């Protein structure tokens, strides 16, 4: 018996095996869930990844900024499942000009894009699936601690702060329907997006991850996705029925200790390539 037996879960943001979304999808299936994946643009790629899961998963196309995609999402999900019991929101984006030390030079168009995809989309996706979700439903979003300024994270950090506030408002409005909304704030994991932030690239990520490991009471392995995946699956299950509006930190305990190397914003004049985060 798995803790997600009988549940249908929508997992957004799968783009590679070393993504949190993919690992959550895998763990959810291992715990008995029927999983549906969403794809932004590269549907064929996500379909290939879906076939690598323990059980093949259907894929629906979803651009969270496309109102037609959102308006038809429930109907398209209904072709595969009769109800949706949980959603993993694993979508975030910032244009190059909003990252990498460009904070003071960033124009509104880049900020608007980051906030639209990384914060507002939590409400948009939730609203789109509500026709298929009843009491006991669970929305889980992926976060990176927005209480501090992180080197080169810049406007993505601001967007994550918006995501945190958005999750609390959703929890407030949906509590009466018996639907929970929570976030999981993970420590740095070696995803394609994470190592692409900033001019230092892989080297910068390696330094941050090492500093994180040294600071964390429990230590931290940036290649081990299991703790984050299990935490997300637990929130998607019925095991935390009275928890909503919460941010669950899965970071080895760093959030409770203090700053880590690379934790302060840095004035880096170089601009990274445009990246998708998380």
mmCIF file of C-alpha atoms in Angstrom:
data_model
loop_
_atom_site.group_PDB
_atom_site.id
_atom_site.type_symbol
_atom_site.label_atom_id
_atom_site.label_comp_id
_atom_site.label_asym_id
_atom_site.label_seq_id
_atom_site.Cartn_x
_atom_site.Cartn_y
_atom_site.Cartn_z
ATOM 1 C CA UNK A 1 0.000 0.000 0.000
ATOM 2 C CA UNK A 2 1.424 3.352 -1.034
ATOM 3 C CA UNK A 3 0.435 6.669 0.489
ATOM 4 C CA UNK A 4 -0.873 7.866 -2.893
ATOM 5 C CA UNK A 5 -2.899 4.771 -3.773
ATOM 6 C CA UNK A 6 -5.947 5.756 -5.802
ATOM 7 C CA UNK A 7 -4.811 9.344 -6.347
ATOM 8 C CA UNK A 8 -4.311 11.138 -9.642
ATOM 9 C CA UNK A 9 -1.468 13.650 -9.627
ATOM 10 C CA UNK A 10 -0.585 16.315 -12.194
ATOM 11 C CA UNK A 11 3.153 16.987 -12.274
ATOM 12 C CA UNK A 12 4.290 20.102 -14.143
ATOM 13 C CA UNK A 13 7.801 21.079 -15.131
ATOM 14 C CA UNK A 14 9.385 17.746 -16.087
ATOM 15 C CA UNK A 15 12.226 18.514 -18.482
ATOM 16 C CA UNK A 16 15.060 16.127 -17.520
ATOM 17 C CA UNK A 17 15.692 13.132 -15.240
ATOM 18 C CA UNK A 18 17.720 15.402 -12.948
ATOM 19 C CA UNK A 19 14.759 17.657 -12.227
ATOM 20 C CA UNK A 20 12.778 17.745 -9.022
ATOM 21 C CA UNK A 21 9.562 17.303 -10.999
ATOM 22 C CA UNK A 22 10.742 14.057 -12.613
ATOM 23 C CA UNK A 23 11.830 12.636 -9.271
ATOM 24 C CA UNK A 24 8.507 13.577 -7.683
ATOM 25 C CA UNK A 25 6.661 11.883 -10.552
ATOM 26 C CA UNK A 26 8.736 8.736 -10.070
ATOM 27 C CA UNK A 27 8.241 8.685 -6.300
ATOM 28 C CA UNK A 28 4.509 9.390 -6.658
ATOM 29 C CA UNK A 29 4.117 6.397 -8.958
ATOM 30 C CA UNK A 30 6.077 4.217 -6.556
ATOM 31 C CA UNK A 31 3.582 5.296 -3.873
ATOM 32 C CA UNK A 32 0.614 4.214 -5.978
ATOM 33 C CA UNK A 33 -0.376 7.399 -7.835
ATOM 34 C CA UNK A 34 -1.562 7.712 -11.399
ATOM 35 C CA UNK A 35 0.589 10.533 -12.787
ATOM 36 C CA UNK A 36 -0.069 12.918 -15.660
ATOM 37 C CA UNK A 37 2.783 15.147 -16.843
ATOM 38 C CA UNK A 38 2.547 18.556 -18.459
ATOM 39 C CA UNK A 39 4.911 19.774 -21.151
ATOM 40 C CA UNK A 40 5.873 23.279 -22.164
ATOM 41 C CA UNK A 41 6.619 23.216 -25.879
ATOM 42 C CA UNK A 42 8.852 20.144 -26.107
ATOM 43 C CA UNK A 43 6.076 17.572 -25.867
ATOM 44 C CA UNK A 44 8.080 14.844 -27.581
ATOM 45 C CA UNK A 45 10.925 15.198 -25.089
ATOM 46 C CA UNK A 46 8.559 14.965 -22.120
ATOM 47 C CA UNK A 47 6.822 11.965 -23.684
ATOM 48 C CA UNK A 48 10.177 10.185 -23.912
ATOM 49 C CA UNK A 49 10.861 10.997 -20.261
ATOM 50 C CA UNK A 50 7.359 9.786 -19.352
ATOM 51 C CA UNK A 51 8.223 6.378 -20.814
ATOM 52 C CA UNK A 52 11.241 6.156 -18.502
ATOM 53 C CA UNK A 53 9.105 6.369 -15.368
ATOM 54 C CA UNK A 54 8.150 3.164 -13.515
ATOM 55 C CA UNK A 55 4.862 3.316 -15.470
ATOM 56 C CA UNK A 56 4.283 5.286 -18.692
ATOM 57 C CA UNK A 57 2.472 8.554 -18.001
ATOM 58 C CA UNK A 58 0.255 10.591 -20.345
ATOM 59 C CA UNK A 59 1.418 14.086 -21.260
ATOM 60 C CA UNK A 60 -0.661 17.244 -21.770
ATOM 61 C CA UNK A 61 0.713 20.449 -23.228
ATOM 62 C CA UNK A 62 0.695 23.427 -20.869
ATOM 63 C CA UNK A 63 2.113 26.901 -21.260
ATOM 64 C CA UNK A 64 1.155 28.583 -17.978
ATOM 65 C CA UNK A 65 1.014 31.975 -19.719
ATOM 66 C CA UNK A 66 -1.414 30.725 -22.394
ATOM 67 C CA UNK A 67 -5.016 31.353 -21.355
ATOM 68 C CA UNK A 68 -6.363 28.853 -23.888
ATOM 69 C CA UNK A 69 -4.132 26.132 -22.437
ATOM 70 C CA UNK A 70 -5.351 26.999 -18.943
ATOM 71 C CA UNK A 71 -9.022 27.237 -19.929
ATOM 72 C CA UNK A 72 -8.927 23.773 -21.553
ATOM 73 C CA UNK A 73 -6.629 22.071 -19.038
ATOM 74 C CA UNK A 74 -9.388 20.421 -16.994
ATOM 75 C CA UNK A 75 -11.027 18.998 -20.102
ATOM 76 C CA UNK A 76 -7.740 17.685 -21.466
ATOM 77 C CA UNK A 77 -6.817 16.135 -18.111
ATOM 78 C CA UNK A 78 -10.284 14.597 -18.049
ATOM 79 C CA UNK A 79 -9.341 12.543 -21.099
ATOM 80 C CA UNK A 80 -6.886 10.648 -18.879
ATOM 81 C CA UNK A 81 -8.251 10.843 -15.325
ATOM 82 C CA UNK A 82 -11.677 11.427 -13.831
ATOM 83 C CA UNK A 83 -10.421 13.644 -11.021
ATOM 84 C CA UNK A 84 -7.233 15.381 -9.930
ATOM 85 C CA UNK A 85 -6.265 14.860 -6.300
ATOM 86 C CA UNK A 86 -2.950 16.707 -6.322
ATOM 87 C CA UNK A 87 -0.774 19.062 -8.357
ATOM 88 C CA UNK A 88 2.968 19.630 -8.248
ATOM 89 C CA UNK A 89 3.728 23.166 -9.429
ATOM 90 C CA UNK A 90 7.313 23.021 -10.658
ATOM 91 C CA UNK A 91 7.393 25.895 -13.114
ATOM 92 C CA UNK A 92 9.550 29.010 -12.897
ATOM 93 C CA UNK A 93 11.286 31.225 -15.412
ATOM 94 C CA UNK A 94 13.401 34.359 -15.518
ATOM 95 C CA UNK A 95 14.840 36.013 -18.643
ATOM 96 C CA UNK A 96 18.587 36.543 -18.747
ATOM 97 C CA UNK A 97 18.268 40.187 -17.796
ATOM 98 C CA UNK A 98 16.605 39.317 -14.494
ATOM 99 C CA UNK A 99 19.448 37.095 -13.245
ATOM 100 C CA UNK A 100 23.197 37.039 -12.800
ATOM 101 C CA UNK A 101 23.860 40.286 -10.966
ATOM 102 C CA UNK A 102 21.726 42.464 -13.255
ATOM 103 C CA UNK A 103 19.256 43.394 -10.517
ATOM 104 C CA UNK A 104 19.753 47.175 -10.702
ATOM 105 C CA UNK A 105 19.548 47.189 -14.506
ATOM 106 C CA UNK A 106 16.556 44.900 -14.967
ATOM 107 C CA UNK A 107 13.622 46.352 -16.909
ATOM 108 C CA UNK A 108 9.975 45.744 -16.088
ATOM 109 C CA UNK A 109 9.378 43.457 -19.067
ATOM 110 C CA UNK A 110 11.878 40.932 -17.688
ATOM 111 C CA UNK A 111 10.545 41.299 -14.131
ATOM 112 C CA UNK A 112 6.971 40.862 -15.377
ATOM 113 C CA UNK A 113 7.911 37.662 -17.194
ATOM 114 C CA UNK A 114 9.587 36.244 -14.084
ATOM 115 C CA UNK A 115 6.643 37.077 -11.814
ATOM 116 C CA UNK A 116 4.050 35.844 -14.319
ATOM 117 C CA UNK A 117 5.585 32.405 -14.763
ATOM 118 C CA UNK A 118 7.133 31.912 -11.328
ATOM 119 C CA UNK A 119 4.457 33.324 -8.993
ATOM 120 C CA UNK A 120 1.128 34.097 -10.679
ATOM 121 C CA UNK A 121 1.130 30.712 -12.432
ATOM 122 C CA UNK A 122 0.548 28.973 -9.090
ATOM 123 C CA UNK A 123 -2.864 30.633 -8.967
ATOM 124 C CA UNK A 124 -3.447 30.099 -12.692
ATOM 125 C CA UNK A 125 -2.740 26.362 -12.656
ATOM 126 C CA UNK A 126 -4.700 25.881 -9.440
ATOM 127 C CA UNK A 127 -7.677 27.712 -10.909
ATOM 128 C CA UNK A 128 -7.474 25.574 -14.055
ATOM 129 C CA UNK A 129 -7.620 22.244 -12.201
ATOM 130 C CA UNK A 130 -10.265 23.190 -9.615
ATOM 131 C CA UNK A 131 -13.157 21.724 -11.682
ATOM 132 C CA UNK A 132 -11.528 18.294 -11.202
ATOM 133 C CA UNK A 133 -10.458 18.721 -7.563
ATOM 134 C CA UNK A 134 -12.564 18.176 -4.473
ATOM 135 C CA UNK A 135 -12.070 18.103 -0.699
ATOM 136 C CA UNK A 136 -8.760 16.529 0.253
ATOM 137 C CA UNK A 137 -6.997 17.977 -2.776
ATOM 138 C CA UNK A 138 -3.424 19.200 -2.423
ATOM 139 C CA UNK A 139 -1.396 21.784 -4.320
ATOM 140 C CA UNK A 140 2.382 21.651 -3.764
ATOM 141 C CA UNK A 141 4.795 24.230 -5.175
ATOM 142 C CA UNK A 142 8.580 24.268 -5.293
ATOM 143 C CA UNK A 143 10.338 27.143 -3.584
ATOM 144 C CA UNK A 144 13.819 28.424 -2.808
ATOM 145 C CA UNK A 145 14.038 30.327 0.480
ATOM 146 C CA UNK A 146 12.958 33.888 -0.339
ATOM 147 C CA UNK A 147 13.748 35.300 3.099
ATOM 148 C CA UNK A 148 17.287 36.175 1.999
ATOM 149 C CA UNK A 149 19.051 37.580 -1.060
ATOM 150 C CA UNK A 150 21.039 34.930 -2.914
ATOM 151 C CA UNK A 151 23.987 35.606 -5.171
ATOM 152 C CA UNK A 152 22.850 36.144 -8.787
ATOM 153 C CA UNK A 153 19.309 34.877 -8.076
ATOM 154 C CA UNK A 154 18.061 38.464 -8.272
ATOM 155 C CA UNK A 155 14.489 38.883 -9.589
ATOM 156 C CA UNK A 156 13.865 35.163 -9.381
ATOM 157 C CA UNK A 157 14.245 35.602 -5.640
ATOM 158 C CA UNK A 158 11.638 38.369 -5.744
ATOM 159 C CA UNK A 159 9.352 36.098 -7.773
ATOM 160 C CA UNK A 160 9.811 33.305 -5.226
ATOM 161 C CA UNK A 161 8.779 35.729 -2.486
ATOM 162 C CA UNK A 162 5.643 36.353 -4.535
ATOM 163 C CA UNK A 163 5.121 32.609 -4.861
ATOM 164 C CA UNK A 164 5.284 32.245 -1.086
ATOM 165 C CA UNK A 165 2.676 34.958 -0.593
ATOM 166 C CA UNK A 166 0.503 33.535 -3.371
ATOM 167 C CA UNK A 167 0.500 30.119 -1.700
ATOM 168 C CA UNK A 168 -0.735 31.637 1.562
ATOM 169 C CA UNK A 169 -3.594 33.461 -0.160
ATOM 170 C CA UNK A 170 -4.564 30.325 -2.065
ATOM 171 C CA UNK A 171 -4.528 28.372 1.195
ATOM 172 C CA UNK A 172 -6.848 30.978 2.687
ATOM 173 C CA UNK A 173 -9.318 30.988 -0.197
ATOM 174 C CA UNK A 174 -9.351 27.217 -0.793
ATOM 175 C CA UNK A 175 -9.409 26.013 2.795
ATOM 176 C CA UNK A 176 -13.183 26.130 2.832
ATOM 177 C CA UNK A 177 -13.203 23.638 -0.041
ATOM 178 C CA UNK A 178 -10.911 21.290 1.857
ATOM 179 C CA UNK A 179 -7.975 21.948 -0.466
ATOM 180 C CA UNK A 180 -4.482 22.408 0.947
ATOM 181 C CA UNK A 181 -1.732 24.584 -0.573
ATOM 182 C CA UNK A 182 1.884 24.253 0.566
ATOM 183 C CA UNK A 183 5.417 24.842 -0.665
ATOM 184 C CA UNK A 184 8.613 22.824 -0.364
ATOM 185 C CA UNK A 185 11.745 24.989 -0.098
ATOM 186 C CA UNK A 186 14.621 22.800 -1.230
ATOM 187 C CA UNK A 187 18.314 23.333 -0.801
ATOM 188 C CA UNK A 188 20.438 23.636 -3.956
ATOM 189 C CA UNK A 189 20.082 20.570 -6.180
ATOM 190 C CA UNK A 190 22.158 19.917 -9.261
ATOM 191 C CA UNK A 191 19.505 20.523 -11.906
ATOM 192 C CA UNK A 192 20.271 21.864 -15.372
ATOM 193 C CA UNK A 193 18.633 25.157 -14.478
ATOM 194 C CA UNK A 194 20.459 25.587 -11.173
ATOM 195 C CA UNK A 195 23.927 25.190 -12.646
ATOM 196 C CA UNK A 196 23.051 27.659 -15.409
ATOM 197 C CA UNK A 197 22.349 30.639 -13.144
ATOM 198 C CA UNK A 198 24.981 33.337 -13.212
ATOM 199 C CA UNK A 199 28.314 33.858 -14.882
ATOM 200 C CA UNK A 200 30.063 31.314 -12.653
ATOM 201 C CA UNK A 201 27.850 28.495 -13.883
ATOM 202 C CA UNK A 202 28.803 25.064 -12.584
ATOM 203 C CA UNK A 203 31.673 26.434 -10.489
ATOM 204 C CA UNK A 204 29.392 28.880 -8.711
ATOM 205 C CA UNK A 205 26.835 26.178 -8.034
ATOM 206 C CA UNK A 206 29.533 23.852 -6.705
ATOM 207 C CA UNK A 207 30.757 26.501 -4.275
ATOM 208 C CA UNK A 208 27.250 27.203 -3.036
ATOM 209 C CA UNK A 209 26.471 23.510 -2.606
ATOM 210 C CA UNK A 210 29.713 22.943 -0.678
ATOM 211 C CA UNK A 211 28.976 25.900 1.584
ATOM 212 C CA UNK A 212 25.461 24.573 2.085
ATOM 213 C CA UNK A 213 26.790 21.165 3.103
ATOM 214 C CA UNK A 214 29.189 22.723 5.599
ATOM 215 C CA UNK A 215 26.429 24.866 7.149
ATOM 216 C CA UNK A 216 23.631 22.296 7.243
ATOM 217 C CA UNK A 217 23.254 20.431 10.566
ATOM 218 C CA UNK A 218 22.249 17.330 8.599
ATOM 219 C CA UNK A 219 24.675 17.944 5.749
ATOM 220 C CA UNK A 220 23.536 18.355 2.170
ATOM 221 C CA UNK A 221 24.008 16.272 -0.988
ATOM 222 C CA UNK A 222 23.081 18.327 -4.096
ATOM 223 C CA UNK A 223 22.772 15.158 -6.190
ATOM 224 C CA UNK A 224 20.235 13.449 -3.901
ATOM 225 C CA UNK A 225 16.693 14.377 -4.945
ATOM 226 C CA UNK A 226 15.013 11.785 -2.738
ATOM 227 C CA UNK A 227 14.419 13.923 0.403
ATOM 228 C CA UNK A 228 12.699 16.651 -1.613
ATOM 229 C CA UNK A 229 10.678 14.181 -3.686
ATOM 230 C CA UNK A 230 9.490 12.326 -0.583
ATOM 231 C CA UNK A 231 8.474 15.581 1.108
ATOM 232 C CA UNK A 232 6.445 16.659 -1.907
ATOM 233 C CA UNK A 233 4.739 13.263 -2.099
ATOM 234 C CA UNK A 234 3.925 13.394 1.608
ATOM 235 C CA UNK A 235 2.219 16.769 1.149
ATOM 236 C CA UNK A 236 0.306 15.392 -1.852
ATOM 237 C CA UNK A 237 -0.929 12.509 0.296
ATOM 238 C CA UNK A 238 -3.496 12.482 3.110
ATOM 239 C CA UNK A 239 -0.794 12.243 5.782
ATOM 240 C CA UNK A 240 -0.762 15.992 6.546
ATOM 241 C CA UNK A 241 -4.503 16.740 6.438
ATOM 242 C CA UNK A 242 -4.373 19.877 8.613
ATOM 243 C CA UNK A 243 -1.287 21.498 7.058
ATOM 244 C CA UNK A 244 -1.820 24.363 4.628
ATOM 245 C CA UNK A 245 -0.196 27.708 3.870
ATOM 246 C CA UNK A 246 3.082 26.172 5.022
ATOM 247 C CA UNK A 247 6.639 26.228 3.672
ATOM 248 C CA UNK A 248 8.381 22.928 4.382
ATOM 249 C CA UNK A 249 12.148 23.424 4.313
ATOM 250 C CA UNK A 250 14.041 20.449 2.933
ATOM 251 C CA UNK A 251 17.526 21.923 3.080
ATOM 252 C CA UNK A 252 19.449 20.013 5.723
ATOM 253 C CA UNK A 253 18.489 22.675 8.272
ATOM 254 C CA UNK A 254 20.298 25.662 6.750
ATOM 255 C CA UNK A 255 17.225 27.902 7.023
ATOM 256 C CA UNK A 256 17.420 27.601 10.822
ATOM 257 C CA UNK A 257 21.156 28.275 11.135
ATOM 258 C CA UNK A 258 22.202 31.327 9.180
ATOM 259 C CA UNK A 259 23.964 32.505 6.055
ATOM 260 C CA UNK A 260 25.984 30.307 3.715
ATOM 261 C CA UNK A 261 28.765 31.235 1.280
ATOM 262 C CA UNK A 262 27.166 32.831 -1.760
ATOM 263 C CA UNK A 263 24.097 33.799 0.245
ATOM 264 C CA UNK A 264 24.372 37.526 -0.349
ATOM 265 C CA UNK A 265 23.564 39.264 -3.567
ATOM 266 C CA UNK A 266 26.631 39.901 -5.714
ATOM 267 C CA UNK A 267 27.164 42.669 -8.260
ATOM 268 C CA UNK A 268 28.103 40.556 -11.260
ATOM 269 C CA UNK A 269 28.153 42.461 -14.517
ATOM 270 C CA UNK A 270 27.925 39.417 -16.764
ATOM 271 C CA UNK A 271 24.576 38.140 -18.014
ATOM 272 C CA UNK A 272 23.715 34.443 -18.177
ATOM 273 C CA UNK A 273 21.817 32.797 -20.971
ATOM 274 C CA UNK A 274 18.073 32.720 -20.501
ATOM 275 C CA UNK A 275 17.264 29.805 -18.209
ATOM 276 C CA UNK A 276 14.266 27.951 -16.838
ATOM 277 C CA UNK A 277 14.557 27.475 -13.102
ATOM 278 C CA UNK A 278 13.321 24.368 -11.281
#
